[in-house]
Amino acid sequence: MPNQSDLVIRVVAMPADTNSSGDIFGGWLLSQMDLAAWVVARKLTPHRLVTVAMDSVVFHKPVYVGDCLLCYATVERIGRTSITIHIQAHAERARGGEEVAVTEGRITMVALDENRNPVPIAEA
Ligand SMILES: CC(C)(COP(=O)(O)OP(=O)(O)OC[C@H]1O[C@@H](n2cnc3c(N)ncnc32)[C@H](O)[C@@H]1OP(=O)(O)O)[C@@H](O)C(=O)NCCC(=O)NCCS
């Protein structure tokens, strides 16, 4: 099981990703983290995956328009039907290029069969 932290998403925070105050919207960040978890989980099972939980999400620092968002993923647990992945999101600042940890959280995805019932991860 891979347990090192892999860079799985690198994307630019755009003006369209801001809230009404002009700050990068937390929901956008969470969706990037959700995608990052899926990118990793899809390699571990042939089945459709859904997110069942996002836990321990902490927004440490803001992300600004023009920053690059980097999502690092670590597989924490492979259960019977679920996979839990820790995502650490960093911002590579547009000004200066410094990389800072901005958000982290634990995402659990469940493998489903054709009837949308949980199915063992490795069962084809
Ligand atoms: C995913 C879903 C099928 C799970 O149904 P369920 O009745 O909880 O299924 P189970 O109790 O059999 O649990 C399945 C797995 O999920 C895990 N799980 C369930 N709830 C969890 C939670 N809150 N946190 C972490 N893991 C959880 C269980 O531990 C189990 O894992 P394991 O087999 O590796 O031990 C159901 O909750 C669902 O369809 N949710 C909606 C998913 C979705 O639409 N996501 C997108 C949101 S926009």
PDB file of C-alpha atoms and ligand atoms in Angstrom:
ATOM      1  CA  MET A   1       0.000   0.000   0.000  1.00  0.00           C
ATOM      2  CA  PRO A   2       1.449   3.397  -0.920  1.00  0.00           C
ATOM      3  CA  ASN A   3       1.850   5.547   2.160  1.00  0.00           C
ATOM      4  CA  GLN A   4       4.191   8.210   0.957  1.00  0.00           C
ATOM      5  CA  SER A   5       2.737  11.592   0.114  1.00  0.00           C
ATOM      6  CA  ASP A   6       2.241  12.051  -3.626  1.00  0.00           C
ATOM      7  CA  LEU A   7       1.521  15.279  -5.442  1.00  0.00           C
ATOM      8  CA  VAL A   8      -1.686  14.470  -7.328  1.00  0.00           C
ATOM      9  CA  ILE A   9      -3.185  17.854  -8.257  1.00  0.00           C
ATOM     10  CA  ARG A  10      -1.657  21.169  -9.241  1.00  0.00           C
ATOM     11  CA  VAL A  11      -4.120  23.860 -10.291  1.00  0.00           C
ATOM     12  CA  VAL A  12      -4.282  27.651 -10.382  1.00  0.00           C
ATOM     13  CA  ALA A  13      -6.768  29.467  -8.107  1.00  0.00           C
ATOM     14  CA  MET A  14      -8.761  31.658 -10.493  1.00  0.00           C
ATOM     15  CA  PRO A  15     -10.995  34.717  -9.911  1.00  0.00           C
ATOM     16  CA  ALA A  16     -14.037  32.493 -10.615  1.00  0.00           C
ATOM     17  CA  ASP A  17     -13.132  30.450  -7.502  1.00  0.00           C
ATOM     18  CA  THR A  18     -13.679  33.356  -5.099  1.00  0.00           C
ATOM     19  CA  ASN A  19     -16.541  34.089  -2.742  1.00  0.00           C
ATOM     20  CA  SER A  20     -18.438  37.373  -2.573  1.00  0.00           C
ATOM     21  CA  SER A  21     -15.591  38.927  -0.556  1.00  0.00           C
ATOM     22  CA  GLY A  22     -13.007  38.104  -3.216  1.00  0.00           C
ATOM     23  CA  ASP A  23     -11.310  35.352  -1.165  1.00  0.00           C
ATOM     24  CA  ILE A  24     -10.798  31.852  -2.525  1.00  0.00           C
ATOM     25  CA  PHE A  25     -13.901  29.856  -1.623  1.00  0.00           C
ATOM     26  CA  GLY A  26     -13.413  26.987   0.847  1.00  0.00           C
ATOM     27  CA  GLY A  27     -15.850  24.851  -1.172  1.00  0.00           C
ATOM     28  CA  TRP A  28     -13.572  25.083  -4.200  1.00  0.00           C
ATOM     29  CA  LEU A  29     -10.641  23.947  -2.095  1.00  0.00           C
ATOM     30  CA  LEU A  30     -12.644  21.003  -0.729  1.00  0.00           C
ATOM     31  CA  SER A  31     -13.652  19.962  -4.226  1.00  0.00           C
ATOM     32  CA  GLN A  32      -9.992  19.931  -5.331  1.00  0.00           C
ATOM     33  CA  MET A  33      -9.142  17.805  -2.281  1.00  0.00           C
ATOM     34  CA  ASP A  34     -12.034  15.449  -3.083  1.00  0.00           C
ATOM     35  CA  LEU A  35     -10.729  15.095  -6.655  1.00  0.00           C
ATOM     36  CA  ALA A  36      -7.212  14.440  -5.346  1.00  0.00           C
ATOM     37  CA  ALA A  37      -8.510  11.629  -3.125  1.00  0.00           C
ATOM     38  CA  TRP A  38     -10.366  10.115  -6.078  1.00  0.00           C
ATOM     39  CA  VAL A  39      -7.266  10.275  -8.307  1.00  0.00           C
ATOM     40  CA  VAL A  40      -5.464   8.074  -5.773  1.00  0.00           C
ATOM     41  CA  ALA A  41      -8.377   5.808  -4.786  1.00  0.00           C
ATOM     42  CA  ARG A  42      -9.301   4.943  -8.384  1.00  0.00           C
ATOM     43  CA  LYS A  43      -5.954   3.151  -8.751  1.00  0.00           C
ATOM     44  CA  LEU A  44      -6.811   0.848  -5.859  1.00  0.00           C
ATOM     45  CA  THR A  45     -10.166  -0.499  -7.042  1.00  0.00           C
ATOM     46  CA  PRO A  46     -11.966  -1.163 -10.318  1.00  0.00           C
ATOM     47  CA  HIS A  47     -15.279   0.052  -8.846  1.00  0.00           C
ATOM     48  CA  ARG A  48     -17.199   3.313  -8.885  1.00  0.00           C
ATOM     49  CA  LEU A  49     -16.269   5.436  -5.870  1.00  0.00           C
ATOM     50  CA  VAL A  50     -18.246   7.895  -3.799  1.00  0.00           C
ATOM     51  CA  THR A  51     -17.121  10.118  -0.966  1.00  0.00           C
ATOM     52  CA  VAL A  52     -18.780   9.103   2.299  1.00  0.00           C
ATOM     53  CA  ALA A  53     -16.927  11.434   4.676  1.00  0.00           C
ATOM     54  CA  MET A  54     -14.571  14.377   4.892  1.00  0.00           C
ATOM     55  CA  ASP A  55     -13.131  14.562   8.402  1.00  0.00           C
ATOM     56  CA  SER A  56     -10.778  16.763  10.372  1.00  0.00           C
ATOM     57  CA  VAL A  57     -10.718  19.483   7.731  1.00  0.00           C
ATOM     58  CA  VAL A  58      -8.707  22.481   8.895  1.00  0.00           C
ATOM     59  CA  PHE A  59      -8.146  25.648   6.886  1.00  0.00           C
ATOM     60  CA  HIS A  60      -4.770  26.812   8.200  1.00  0.00           C
ATOM     61  CA  LYS A  61      -4.044  29.673   5.843  1.00  0.00           C
ATOM     62  CA  PRO A  62      -5.823  31.476   2.982  1.00  0.00           C
ATOM     63  CA  VAL A  63      -5.350  30.797  -0.714  1.00  0.00           C
ATOM     64  CA  TYR A  64      -5.132  33.829  -3.001  1.00  0.00           C
ATOM     65  CA  VAL A  65      -6.099  34.314  -6.628  1.00  0.00           C
ATOM     66  CA  GLY A  66      -3.110  33.372  -8.796  1.00  0.00           C
ATOM     67  CA  ASP A  67      -1.645  30.920  -6.264  1.00  0.00           C
ATOM     68  CA  CYS A  68      -1.058  27.351  -7.443  1.00  0.00           C
ATOM     69  CA  LEU A  69      -2.909  24.865  -5.272  1.00  0.00           C
ATOM     70  CA  LEU A  70      -0.987  21.623  -4.742  1.00  0.00           C
ATOM     71  CA  CYS A  71      -2.740  18.588  -3.245  1.00  0.00           C
ATOM     72  CA  TYR A  72      -0.560  15.889  -1.682  1.00  0.00           C
ATOM     73  CA  ALA A  73      -2.250  12.565  -0.918  1.00  0.00           C
ATOM     74  CA  THR A  74      -1.341   9.801   1.507  1.00  0.00           C
ATOM     75  CA  VAL A  75      -3.306   6.544   1.705  1.00  0.00           C
ATOM     76  CA  GLU A  76      -4.050   6.108   5.399  1.00  0.00           C
ATOM     77  CA  ARG A  77      -6.253   3.025   5.393  1.00  0.00           C
ATOM     78  CA  ILE A  78      -7.685   0.497   2.994  1.00  0.00           C
ATOM     79  CA  GLY A  79     -10.713  -1.116   4.617  1.00  0.00           C
ATOM     80  CA  ARG A  80     -13.084  -3.759   3.287  1.00  0.00           C
ATOM     81  CA  THR A  81     -15.133  -1.410   1.112  1.00  0.00           C
ATOM     82  CA  SER A  82     -13.559   1.971   1.885  1.00  0.00           C
ATOM     83  CA  ILE A  83     -10.309   3.834   1.341  1.00  0.00           C
ATOM     84  CA  THR A  84      -9.224   6.700   3.582  1.00  0.00           C
ATOM     85  CA  ILE A  85      -6.835   9.263   2.190  1.00  0.00           C
ATOM     86  CA  HIS A  86      -5.214  12.194   3.948  1.00  0.00           C
ATOM     87  CA  ILE A  87      -4.939  15.269   1.765  1.00  0.00           C
ATOM     88  CA  GLN A  88      -2.519  18.063   2.506  1.00  0.00           C
ATOM     89  CA  ALA A  89      -3.161  21.125   0.349  1.00  0.00           C
ATOM     90  CA  HIS A  90      -0.400  23.663  -0.161  1.00  0.00           C
ATOM     91  CA  ALA A  91      -0.405  27.026  -1.893  1.00  0.00           C
ATOM     92  CA  GLU A  92       2.525  27.997  -4.046  1.00  0.00           C
ATOM     93  CA  ARG A  93       2.265  31.752  -3.775  1.00  0.00           C
ATOM     94  CA  ALA A  94       1.951  33.755  -6.975  1.00  0.00           C
ATOM     95  CA  ARG A  95       4.218  36.324  -5.374  1.00  0.00           C
ATOM     96  CA  GLY A  96       7.583  34.829  -4.448  1.00  0.00           C
ATOM     97  CA  GLY A  97       6.731  31.190  -5.104  1.00  0.00           C
ATOM     98  CA  GLU A  98       6.850  30.180  -1.438  1.00  0.00           C
ATOM     99  CA  GLU A  99       4.968  26.928  -0.716  1.00  0.00           C
ATOM    100  CA  VAL A 100       2.810  26.979   2.424  1.00  0.00           C
ATOM    101  CA  ALA A 101       0.446  24.407   3.935  1.00  0.00           C
ATOM    102  CA  VAL A 102      -3.076  25.833   3.685  1.00  0.00           C
ATOM    103  CA  THR A 103      -5.599  23.060   4.315  1.00  0.00           C
ATOM    104  CA  GLU A 104      -5.714  19.419   5.325  1.00  0.00           C
ATOM    105  CA  GLY A 105      -8.345  16.769   5.771  1.00  0.00           C
ATOM    106  CA  ARG A 106      -9.152  13.084   5.679  1.00  0.00           C
ATOM    107  CA  ILE A 107     -11.409  11.801   2.922  1.00  0.00           C
ATOM    108  CA  THR A 108     -13.075   8.396   2.916  1.00  0.00           C
ATOM    109  CA  MET A 109     -14.337   6.904  -0.337  1.00  0.00           C
ATOM    110  CA  VAL A 110     -16.505   3.812  -0.677  1.00  0.00           C
ATOM    111  CA  ALA A 111     -16.478   1.367  -3.595  1.00  0.00           C
ATOM    112  CA  LEU A 112     -19.960   0.657  -4.960  1.00  0.00           C
ATOM    113  CA  ASP A 113     -21.445  -2.038  -7.175  1.00  0.00           C
ATOM    114  CA  GLU A 114     -23.966  -1.487  -9.993  1.00  0.00           C
ATOM    115  CA  ASN A 115     -26.766  -1.226  -7.406  1.00  0.00           C
ATOM    116  CA  ARG A 116     -24.851   1.396  -5.449  1.00  0.00           C
ATOM    117  CA  ASN A 117     -24.169  -1.009  -2.580  1.00  0.00           C
ATOM    118  CA  PRO A 118     -20.722  -1.097  -0.916  1.00  0.00           C
ATOM    119  CA  VAL A 119     -18.499  -3.742  -2.494  1.00  0.00           C
ATOM    120  CA  PRO A 120     -15.088  -5.076  -1.411  1.00  0.00           C
ATOM    121  CA  ILE A 121     -12.325  -2.826  -2.740  1.00  0.00           C
ATOM    122  CA  ALA A 122     -10.326  -5.506  -4.518  1.00  0.00           C
ATOM    123  CA  GLU A 123     -13.226  -7.697  -5.739  1.00  0.00           C
ATOM    124  CA  ALA A 124     -13.592  -7.436  -9.525  1.00  0.00           C
TER     125      ALA A 124
HETATM  126  C1  LIG B   1     -21.447   5.448   0.619  1.00  0.00           C
HETATM  127  C2  LIG B   1     -22.710   4.728   1.109  1.00  0.00           C
HETATM  128  C3  LIG B   1     -23.184   3.739   0.046  1.00  0.00           C
HETATM  129  C4  LIG B   1     -22.297   3.986   2.374  1.00  0.00           C
HETATM  130  O1  LIG B   1     -23.456   3.397   2.900  1.00  0.00           O
HETATM  131  P1  LIG B   1     -23.406   2.720   4.361  1.00  0.00           P
HETATM  132  O2  LIG B   1     -24.746   2.163   4.610  1.00  0.00           O
HETATM  133  O3  LIG B   1     -22.801   3.671   5.351  1.00  0.00           O
HETATM  134  O4  LIG B   1     -22.408   1.531   4.103  1.00  0.00           O
HETATM  135  P2  LIG B   1     -21.610   0.698   5.179  1.00  0.00           P
HETATM  136  O5  LIG B   1     -22.137   0.915   6.569  1.00  0.00           O
HETATM  137  O6  LIG B   1     -21.559  -0.713   4.633  1.00  0.00           O
HETATM  138  O7  LIG B   1     -20.138   1.330   5.132  1.00  0.00           O
HETATM  139  C5  LIG B   1     -19.359   1.203   3.968  1.00  0.00           C
HETATM  140  C6  LIG B   1     -17.961   1.658   4.307  1.00  0.00           C
HETATM  141  O8  LIG B   1     -17.984   3.065   4.552  1.00  0.00           O
HETATM  142  C7  LIG B   1     -17.400   3.338   5.815  1.00  0.00           C
HETATM  143  N1  LIG B   1     -18.105   4.485   6.373  1.00  0.00           N
HETATM  144  C8  LIG B   1     -19.446   4.649   6.484  1.00  0.00           C
HETATM  145  N2  LIG B   1     -19.713   5.836   7.059  1.00  0.00           N
HETATM  146  C9  LIG B   1     -18.527   6.428   7.294  1.00  0.00           C
HETATM  147  C10 LIG B   1     -18.132   7.661   7.880  1.00  0.00           C
HETATM  148  N3  LIG B   1     -19.032   8.542   8.335  1.00  0.00           N
HETATM  149  N4  LIG B   1     -16.830   7.934   7.959  1.00  0.00           N
HETATM  150  C11 LIG B   1     -15.883   7.082   7.518  1.00  0.00           C
HETATM  151  N5  LIG B   1     -16.199   5.871   6.943  1.00  0.00           N
HETATM  152  C12 LIG B   1     -17.495   5.566   6.858  1.00  0.00           C
HETATM  153  C13 LIG B   1     -17.605   2.078   6.637  1.00  0.00           C
HETATM  154  O9  LIG B   1     -16.672   1.993   7.696  1.00  0.00           O
HETATM  155  C14 LIG B   1     -17.373   1.017   5.568  1.00  0.00           C
HETATM  156  O10 LIG B   1     -15.987   0.851   5.331  1.00  0.00           O
HETATM  157  P3  LIG B   1     -15.230  -0.588   5.406  1.00  0.00           P
HETATM  158  O11 LIG B   1     -16.051  -1.581   4.640  1.00  0.00           O
HETATM  159  O12 LIG B   1     -13.898  -0.358   4.740  1.00  0.00           O
HETATM  160  O13 LIG B   1     -15.088  -0.927   6.852  1.00  0.00           O
HETATM  161  C15 LIG B   1     -23.872   5.738   1.416  1.00  0.00           C
HETATM  162  O14 LIG B   1     -23.587   6.420   2.630  1.00  0.00           O
HETATM  163  C16 LIG B   1     -24.052   6.762   0.296  1.00  0.00           C
HETATM  164  O15 LIG B   1     -24.498   6.412  -0.790  1.00  0.00           O
HETATM  165  N6  LIG B   1     -23.716   8.032   0.582  1.00  0.00           N
HETATM  166  C17 LIG B   1     -23.763   9.091  -0.440  1.00  0.00           C
HETATM  167  C18 LIG B   1     -22.418   9.170  -1.181  1.00  0.00           C
HETATM  168  C19 LIG B   1     -22.388  10.356  -2.118  1.00  0.00           C
HETATM  169  O16 LIG B   1     -23.339  10.601  -2.836  1.00  0.00           O
HETATM  170  N7  LIG B   1     -21.273  11.078  -2.071  1.00  0.00           N
HETATM  171  C20 LIG B   1     -21.132  12.300  -2.821  1.00  0.00           C
HETATM  172  C21 LIG B   1     -21.658  13.420  -2.013  1.00  0.00           C
HETATM  173  S1  LIG B   1     -22.069  14.793  -2.993  1.00  0.00           S
END
